CSV table of C-alpha atoms and ligand atoms in Angstrom, one decimal:
chain,number,residue,atom,x,y,z
A,1,MET,CA,-0.1,-0.1,-0.1
A,2,ALA,CA,1.2,3.6,-1.0
A,3,ASP,CA,2.1,5.7,2.1
A,4,ASP,CA,0.6,8.8,3.1
A,5,LEU,CA,4.0,11.0,2.6
A,6,ILE,CA,7.2,10.1,1.4
A,7,ILE,CA,10.2,12.7,2.5
A,8,ILE,CA,13.9,12.4,0.3
A,9,GLY,CA,16.3,13.5,2.7
A,10,GLY,CA,16.9,13.3,6.0
A,11,GLY,CA,18.5,16.6,7.1
A,12,PRO,CA,17.2,19.1,9.4
A,13,ALA,CA,14.2,19.8,6.9
A,14,GLY,CA,13.7,16.4,6.5
A,15,LEU,CA,13.8,14.9,9.8
A,16,THR,CA,11.6,18.1,10.7
A,17,ALA,CA,8.6,17.7,7.9
A,18,GLY,CA,9.1,14.3,8.9
A,19,MET,CA,8.4,15.4,12.6
A,20,TYR,CA,6.1,17.2,12.0
A,21,ALA,CA,4.5,14.2,9.8
A,22,GLY,CA,4.6,11.6,12.2
A,23,ARG,CA,2.9,14.0,15.1
A,24,ALA,CA,0.2,14.6,12.6
A,25,ARG,CA,-0.5,10.2,12.4
A,26,LEU,CA,0.4,10.8,8.7
A,27,ARG,CA,1.6,7.1,7.5
A,28,VAL,CA,5.2,8.8,6.5
A,29,LYS,CA,9.1,7.0,4.9
A,30,LEU,CA,11.9,9.1,5.3
A,31,LEU,CA,14.5,7.8,2.7
A,32,GLU,CA,18.1,9.1,3.5
A,33,LYS,CA,21.0,7.8,1.4
A,34,ALA,CA,23.7,8.2,4.4
A,35,ILE,CA,23.4,8.7,8.3
A,36,PRO,CA,20.3,11.4,8.6
A,37,GLY,CA,21.6,14.8,9.6
A,38,GLY,CA,23.6,15.8,5.8
A,39,GLN,CA,25.8,19.0,5.6
A,40,ILE,CA,25.8,19.7,9.8
A,41,ASN,CA,27.1,15.9,10.1
A,42,SER,CA,29.8,17.8,8.3
A,43,THR,CA,29.9,21.3,10.8
A,44,SER,CA,31.9,22.1,13.3
A,45,MET,CA,29.8,23.5,16.0
A,46,VAL,CA,26.7,25.2,15.4
A,47,GLU,CA,26.3,27.7,17.3
A,48,ASN,CA,23.1,30.0,15.8
A,49,TYR,CA,20.2,27.6,16.9
A,50,PRO,CA,18.5,29.1,19.2
A,51,GLY,CA,18.0,27.7,22.7
A,52,VAL,CA,20.7,25.2,21.9
A,53,GLU,CA,24.2,26.3,23.4
A,54,PRO,CA,27.0,25.8,21.0
A,55,ILE,CA,26.8,22.3,19.7
A,56,SER,CA,28.7,19.8,17.4
A,57,GLY,CA,26.2,19.1,13.9
A,58,ALA,CA,26.4,15.8,14.6
A,59,GLU,CA,24.8,15.5,18.0
A,60,LEU,CA,22.3,18.2,17.0
A,61,SER,CA,21.4,15.7,13.6
A,62,ALA,CA,21.3,12.6,16.3
A,63,ARG,CA,18.4,15.1,18.7
A,64,MET,CA,16.8,16.0,15.6
A,65,GLU,CA,16.2,11.9,14.4
A,66,LYS,CA,15.0,10.5,17.9
A,67,GLN,CA,13.1,13.1,17.8
A,68,ALA,CA,12.1,12.5,14.7
A,69,VAL,CA,11.6,8.9,14.8
A,70,ASP,CA,10.0,9.2,18.7
A,71,PHE,CA,6.9,10.6,16.5
A,72,GLY,CA,6.8,8.1,14.1
A,73,LEU,CA,8.7,8.7,11.6
A,74,GLU,CA,10.2,5.3,9.6
A,75,ILE,CA,13.9,6.0,8.2
A,76,VAL,CA,14.9,3.7,5.3
A,77,GLN,CA,18.5,4.3,4.1
A,78,ALA,CA,18.4,4.2,0.1
A,79,THR,CA,19.2,6.6,-2.2
A,80,ALA,CA,16.5,7.9,-4.5
A,81,THR,CA,17.6,6.7,-8.1
A,82,LEU,CA,14.1,7.7,-9.7
A,83,VAL,CA,11.2,9.9,-8.8
A,84,SER,CA,8.3,9.9,-11.5
A,85,ARG,CA,4.4,10.6,-11.3
A,86,HIS,CA,2.1,8.2,-11.8
A,87,SER,CA,-2.0,8.3,-11.7
A,88,ASP,CA,-1.6,8.2,-7.1
A,89,GLY,CA,0.9,10.1,-6.6
A,90,PHE,CA,4.4,9.5,-6.7
A,91,ALA,CA,7.1,6.7,-7.3
A,92,ILE,CA,10.3,6.6,-6.3
A,93,ASN,CA,13.2,3.7,-7.3
A,94,THR,CA,16.3,3.4,-5.3
A,95,ASP,CA,19.7,2.4,-5.1
A,96,SER,CA,18.3,-0.7,-3.7
A,97,GLY,CA,15.6,-1.3,-6.6
A,98,ASP,CA,13.2,-1.2,-4.0
A,99,GLU,CA,10.0,0.9,-5.4
A,100,TYR,CA,7.6,3.1,-2.8
A,101,ARG,CA,4.7,5.1,-3.3
A,102,SER,CA,2.9,7.8,-1.4
A,103,ARG,CA,0.7,9.9,-2.5
A,104,ALA,CA,2.7,13.6,-2.0
A,105,LEU,CA,5.9,14.6,-2.0
A,106,ILE,CA,8.2,16.0,-0.1
A,107,VAL,CA,11.9,16.8,-1.5
A,108,THR,CA,14.9,17.6,1.2
A,109,ALA,CA,17.6,16.3,-1.2
A,110,GLY,CA,20.1,19.3,-0.1
A,111,SER,CA,23.1,20.0,-1.3
A,112,ALA,CA,26.3,19.5,-2.1
A,113,PRO,CA,30.2,21.7,-2.1
A,114,VAL,CA,30.9,22.9,-5.8
A,115,LYS,CA,34.6,21.7,-7.4
A,116,LEU,CA,36.1,23.7,-8.3
A,117,GLY,CA,37.1,21.8,-11.3
A,118,ILE,CA,40.7,23.2,-10.9
A,119,PRO,CA,44.2,20.6,-11.6
A,120,GLY,CA,44.8,18.3,-9.0
A,121,GLU,CA,41.9,18.9,-7.0
A,122,GLU,CA,40.3,16.0,-9.0
A,123,GLU,CA,42.9,13.9,-8.1
A,124,LEU,CA,44.2,14.4,-5.0
A,125,THR,CA,40.7,14.0,-3.5
A,126,GLY,CA,41.0,12.0,-0.4
A,127,ARG,CA,44.8,12.0,-0.2
A,128,GLY,CA,44.5,16.1,1.0
A,129,VAL,CA,41.9,17.6,-0.8
A,130,SER,CA,38.5,17.5,1.0
A,131,TYR,CA,35.3,19.1,1.1
A,132,CYS,CA,34.7,18.7,5.1
A,133,ALA,CA,36.5,19.7,7.8
A,134,VAL,CA,35.4,17.6,10.9
A,135,CYS,CA,36.0,14.4,8.5
A,136,ASP,CA,39.7,15.6,7.9
A,137,GLY,CA,40.9,18.3,9.5
A,138,PRO,CA,42.5,15.7,12.2
A,139,PHE,CA,44.7,14.6,10.1
A,140,ASN,CA,46.3,18.2,9.7
A,141,ARG,CA,48.2,17.8,13.4
A,142,ALA,CA,51.0,20.4,12.8
A,143,ARG,CA,50.8,20.7,9.2
A,144,GLU,CA,50.0,23.9,7.6
A,145,VAL,CA,46.8,23.6,5.4
A,146,ALA,CA,44.6,25.7,3.0
A,147,VAL,CA,40.7,26.8,3.1
A,148,VAL,CA,39.3,28.1,-0.4
A,149,GLY,CA,35.8,30.7,0.0
A,150,GLY,CA,35.6,33.5,1.9
A,151,GLY,CA,31.6,32.6,3.5
A,152,ASP,CA,30.3,30.9,5.9
A,153,SER,CA,31.6,27.3,5.9
A,154,ALA,CA,35.3,28.8,4.8
A,155,VAL,CA,35.8,31.2,7.3
A,156,GLU,CA,34.1,28.9,10.1
A,157,GLU,CA,35.5,25.9,9.2
A,158,ALA,CA,39.3,27.5,8.9
A,159,VAL,CA,39.0,28.5,13.1
A,160,TYR,CA,37.7,24.9,13.8
A,161,LEU,CA,40.9,23.7,11.4
A,162,ALA,CA,43.2,25.9,13.7
A,163,ARG,CA,43.0,23.0,16.6
A,164,PHE,CA,44.7,21.0,14.2
A,165,ALA,CA,46.9,23.0,12.0
A,166,VAL,CA,50.2,24.6,12.5
A,167,LYS,CA,49.1,27.7,10.1
A,168,VAL,CA,46.0,27.7,8.5
A,169,HIS,CA,45.5,30.3,5.2
A,170,ILE,CA,41.7,31.0,3.7
A,171,ILE,CA,42.6,31.9,-0.2
A,172,HIS,CA,39.6,34.1,-0.8
A,173,ARG,CA,39.3,36.1,-4.5
A,174,ARG,CA,37.9,39.6,-2.9
A,175,ASP,CA,38.9,42.3,-0.1
A,176,ARG,CA,35.9,40.7,2.4
A,177,LEU,CA,34.7,37.6,3.6
A,178,ARG,CA,31.3,36.9,2.8
A,179,ALA,CA,31.1,35.1,6.2
A,180,ALA,CA,28.6,37.1,8.8
A,181,LYS,CA,30.2,39.9,11.2
A,182,ASP,CA,30.6,37.3,14.5
A,183,ILE,CA,32.5,34.4,12.5
A,184,GLN,CA,34.8,36.8,10.7
A,185,GLU,CA,36.0,38.0,14.3
A,186,LYS,CA,36.9,34.6,15.2
A,187,ALA,CA,38.9,34.6,12.2
A,188,PHE,CA,40.6,37.6,12.9
A,189,ARG,CA,41.3,36.8,16.6
A,190,GLU,CA,42.7,33.8,15.9
A,191,PRO,CA,46.2,34.3,15.2
A,192,LYS,CA,46.5,30.7,12.9
A,193,VAL,CA,44.7,32.0,10.8
A,194,GLN,CA,46.1,34.4,7.9
A,195,ILE,CA,43.9,35.6,4.8
A,196,HIS,CA,45.0,35.6,1.1
A,197,TRP,CA,43.2,38.7,0.3
A,198,LYS,CA,41.9,38.6,-4.2
A,199,CYS,CA,43.6,35.3,-4.7
A,200,VAL,CA,42.8,32.6,-6.4
A,201,PRO,CA,43.8,29.0,-6.6
A,202,LEU,CA,44.9,27.8,-9.8
A,203,ALA,CA,46.1,24.0,-8.7
A,204,VAL,CA,46.5,21.9,-6.5
A,205,LEU,CA,50.1,20.4,-6.7
A,206,GLY,CA,51.5,16.7,-5.5
A,207,LYS,CA,52.2,13.3,-6.2
A,208,GLN,CA,50.6,10.4,-3.8
A,209,GLY,CA,48.8,13.7,-1.7
A,210,VAL,CA,48.9,17.4,-2.0
A,211,GLU,CA,52.0,19.6,-1.5
A,212,ALA,CA,51.9,22.9,-2.1
A,213,LEU,CA,48.2,24.6,-3.5
A,214,ARG,CA,49.3,27.8,-6.7
A,215,ILE,CA,47.6,30.8,-6.5
A,216,ARG,CA,47.1,33.7,-8.4
A,217,ASN,CA,47.1,37.5,-7.1
A,218,VAL,CA,44.1,38.5,-8.8
A,219,LYS,CA,45.3,42.1,-8.1
A,220,ASP,CA,48.5,42.4,-9.2
A,221,GLY,CA,48.6,39.0,-11.4
A,222,SER,CA,51.7,37.6,-9.3
A,223,GLU,CA,51.8,34.0,-9.1
A,224,TYR,CA,53.5,31.9,-5.7
A,225,ASP,CA,53.3,28.0,-4.8
A,226,LEU,CA,52.0,27.8,-0.7
A,227,PRO,CA,53.3,24.8,0.9
A,228,VAL,CA,50.3,22.9,2.2
A,229,TYR,CA,49.5,19.6,3.0
A,230,GLY,CA,45.6,20.1,3.2
A,231,VAL,CA,43.4,22.4,0.8
A,232,PHE,CA,39.8,22.3,2.0
A,233,PHE,CA,37.0,23.7,-0.5
A,234,TYR,CA,34.4,26.1,0.4
A,235,VAL,CA,33.1,27.5,-3.0
A,236,GLY,CA,29.4,27.5,-2.2
A,237,LEU,CA,27.0,24.8,-2.8
A,238,LYS,CA,24.8,23.5,-5.3
A,239,PRO,CA,21.8,21.5,-5.3
A,240,VAL,CA,21.2,17.9,-5.0
A,241,ILE,CA,18.2,16.9,-7.5
A,242,PRO,CA,16.8,14.0,-8.0
A,243,GLN,CA,17.1,12.3,-11.5
A,244,GLY,CA,13.1,12.3,-13.2
A,245,LEU,CA,12.2,15.0,-10.7
A,246,SER,CA,13.6,18.3,-13.1
A,247,ASP,CA,10.3,17.4,-15.6
A,248,LEU,CA,7.7,17.6,-12.0
A,249,VAL,CA,9.3,21.1,-11.1
A,250,GLN,CA,10.5,24.8,-11.9
A,251,THR,CA,14.2,25.9,-11.2
A,252,ASP,CA,16.0,29.3,-10.7
A,253,ALA,CA,19.1,30.2,-12.1
A,254,GLY,CA,21.3,27.9,-10.0
A,255,GLY,CA,19.0,25.0,-10.2
A,256,PHE,CA,17.1,25.5,-7.0
A,257,ILE,CA,13.8,24.5,-6.4
A,258,ILE,CA,11.4,26.9,-6.5
A,259,THR,CA,8.3,26.5,-3.9
A,260,ASP,CA,5.2,29.2,-3.4
A,261,GLU,CA,5.5,30.1,0.3
A,262,ASN,CA,3.8,26.7,1.4
A,263,MET,CA,6.8,25.0,0.2
A,264,ALA,CA,4.8,23.7,-2.9
A,265,CYS,CA,6.3,22.9,-6.3
A,266,SER,CA,4.2,23.2,-9.8
A,267,THR,CA,2.9,19.5,-10.0
A,268,PRO,CA,0.4,18.9,-7.3
A,269,GLY,CA,1.2,17.2,-3.9
A,270,LEU,CA,5.0,18.1,-3.9
A,271,PHE,CA,6.7,20.3,-1.9
A,272,ALA,CA,10.2,21.0,-1.3
A,273,ALA,CA,12.2,22.5,1.6
A,274,GLY,CA,15.6,23.3,2.9
A,275,ASP,CA,19.0,24.2,1.4
A,276,VAL,CA,17.3,22.0,-1.8
A,277,ARG,CA,14.9,25.2,-2.2
A,278,SER,CA,15.5,28.7,-4.3
A,279,LYS,CA,15.7,31.3,-0.8
A,280,ARG,CA,18.2,33.4,0.2
A,281,LEU,CA,19.2,32.6,3.8
A,282,ARG,CA,20.5,28.4,4.4
A,283,GLN,CA,20.6,27.8,7.9
A,284,ILE,CA,19.4,25.1,10.2
A,285,VAL,CA,16.7,27.4,11.5
A,286,THR,CA,15.5,28.3,7.7
A,287,ALA,CA,15.9,24.6,7.4
A,288,VAL,CA,13.5,23.1,9.9
A,289,GLY,CA,10.7,26.2,9.8
A,290,ASP,CA,10.3,25.1,5.8
A,291,GLY,CA,10.4,21.2,6.8
A,292,ALA,CA,7.4,22.1,9.2
A,293,VAL,CA,6.1,23.8,6.6
A,294,ALA,CA,6.3,21.4,4.0
A,295,ALA,CA,4.8,18.7,6.6
A,296,TYR,CA,2.1,20.6,6.7
A,297,SER,CA,1.1,21.7,3.8
A,298,ALA,CA,1.3,18.1,2.3
A,299,GLN,CA,-1.2,17.4,5.3
A,300,HIS,CA,-3.8,19.9,4.0
A,301,TYR,CA,-3.3,18.3,0.5
A,302,LEU,CA,-3.4,14.2,2.0
A,303,GLU,CA,-6.7,16.1,3.4
A,304,SER,CA,-8.2,17.8,0.8
A,305,SER,CA,-7.2,15.6,-2.2
B,5,NAP,P1,29.1,30.7,-0.1
B,5,NAP,O1,28.1,31.5,1.1
B,5,NAP,O2,28.4,30.4,-1.0
B,5,NAP,O3,30.2,30.8,-0.3
B,5,NAP,C1,31.2,30.4,-0.9
B,5,NAP,C2,32.3,31.5,-1.2
B,5,NAP,O4,33.0,30.6,-2.0
B,5,NAP,C3,32.6,32.3,-1.2
B,5,NAP,O5,32.8,33.6,-0.8
B,5,NAP,C4,32.5,33.1,-3.2
B,5,NAP,O6,33.5,34.1,-3.0
B,5,NAP,C5,33.6,32.0,-3.3
B,5,NAP,N1,34.1,31.8,-4.1
B,5,NAP,C6,32.5,30.7,-4.6
B,5,NAP,N2,32.9,30.6,-6.1
B,5,NAP,C7,34.0,31.0,-6.1
B,5,NAP,C8,35.6,30.6,-7.1
B,5,NAP,N3,35.3,29.6,-8.3
B,5,NAP,N4,36.8,30.9,-7.1
B,5,NAP,C9,37.0,31.3,-5.4
B,5,NAP,N5,36.1,31.5,-4.7
B,5,NAP,C10,34.9,31.2,-4.4
B,5,NAP,O7,28.8,29.5,0.5
B,5,NAP,P2,29.3,28.7,1.6
B,5,NAP,O8,30.2,29.0,3.0
B,5,NAP,O9,29.2,26.7,1.6
B,5,NAP,O10,27.4,28.6,2.3
B,5,NAP,C11,26.2,28.0,1.8
B,5,NAP,C12,25.2,28.7,2.5
B,5,NAP,O11,24.6,28.0,4.3
B,5,NAP,C13,25.1,30.3,3.6
B,5,NAP,O12,24.1,30.3,3.0
B,5,NAP,C14,25.3,30.1,4.6
B,5,NAP,O13,24.7,31.5,5.0
B,5,NAP,C15,24.8,29.1,5.0
B,5,NAP,N6,25.8,29.1,5.8
B,5,NAP,C16,25.3,29.4,7.5
B,5,NAP,C17,26.3,28.7,8.7
B,5,NAP,C18,26.0,29.7,10.4
B,5,NAP,O14,25.1,30.0,9.5
B,5,NAP,N7,27.1,29.3,10.6
B,5,NAP,C19,27.7,28.4,8.4
B,5,NAP,C20,27.8,27.5,7.1
B,5,NAP,C21,27.3,27.6,5.9
B,5,NAP,P3,32.3,36.1,-2.8
B,5,NAP,O15,32.3,35.6,-1.3
B,5,NAP,O16,33.9,36.5,-3.9
B,5,NAP,O17,30.9,34.9,-3.9
């Protein structure tokens, strides 16, 4: 029998949608490809979730998962490989070969790190090149590392990396950081952090592992090699869109799903929430808000259709 609701993605938006759907006593399943939590699992410390003292991303997501499951959410470990519409709702095929059917669908598949595509980046991924300081930071004890980007992720994780590394070089293409001011202040206070303003990375150098990062100063055109053991890229996020879904939704120029304020997509019964959605502010607090609204909207759709 088809479920009332399937949720694709187990980050904060999906877990919150699952919790609200469970409380509404819907028959609901959440499909998650890895460990529930999504991007926050690779966030060292969450300091801006209201009412919660600074907490590791992994701990916060574990708490969200438990709360949702306690309210009746069933979590299935599977990757959605194909989404399609059928007469009574939606069909979701997964990598395990199973097909799940539901009358309503919430997509909370989140986002993935953008790759710059410079020489050496792909070849040395896992051998010094990383997109996750929490995962790979401890391998850089007493070494120098580089962080590429000037947003919240880059600057926050650069400060975290200073726990292990002897020096953290932030490579940023402009002369001002994009990160929130309080995050910037932490970086400016950390003596191990050095910011290379108006610089872009050209190539990651090394054979067995990272040996250096080649950099160009865009102001004067000079180039130099920075001897580092690790390079962490934080140059933005791109949406994760399961195959088949793009036929059922509208997207913005960046590929993020466009919804109305009720999280409804252009196909009836289909909703999107969290980082995968087109919006200005991508935070845990906005993801959980989206998730709650999406579940509420799905409940109303199910009751009225
Ligand atoms: P982001 O805000 O999009 O920042 C990406 C950074 O990479 C920017 O500084 C950008 O430079 C730089 N960049 C982009 N393309 C580049 C290129 N081709 N070459 C060199 N540099 C490039 O991404 P993010 O930091 O991962 O954050 C994603 C979202 O999550 C944001 O909404 C952020 O607020 C949120 N977030 C929040 C927190 C928190 O609240 N604690 C923590 C992490 C992330 P420019 O500045 O010049 O554009």
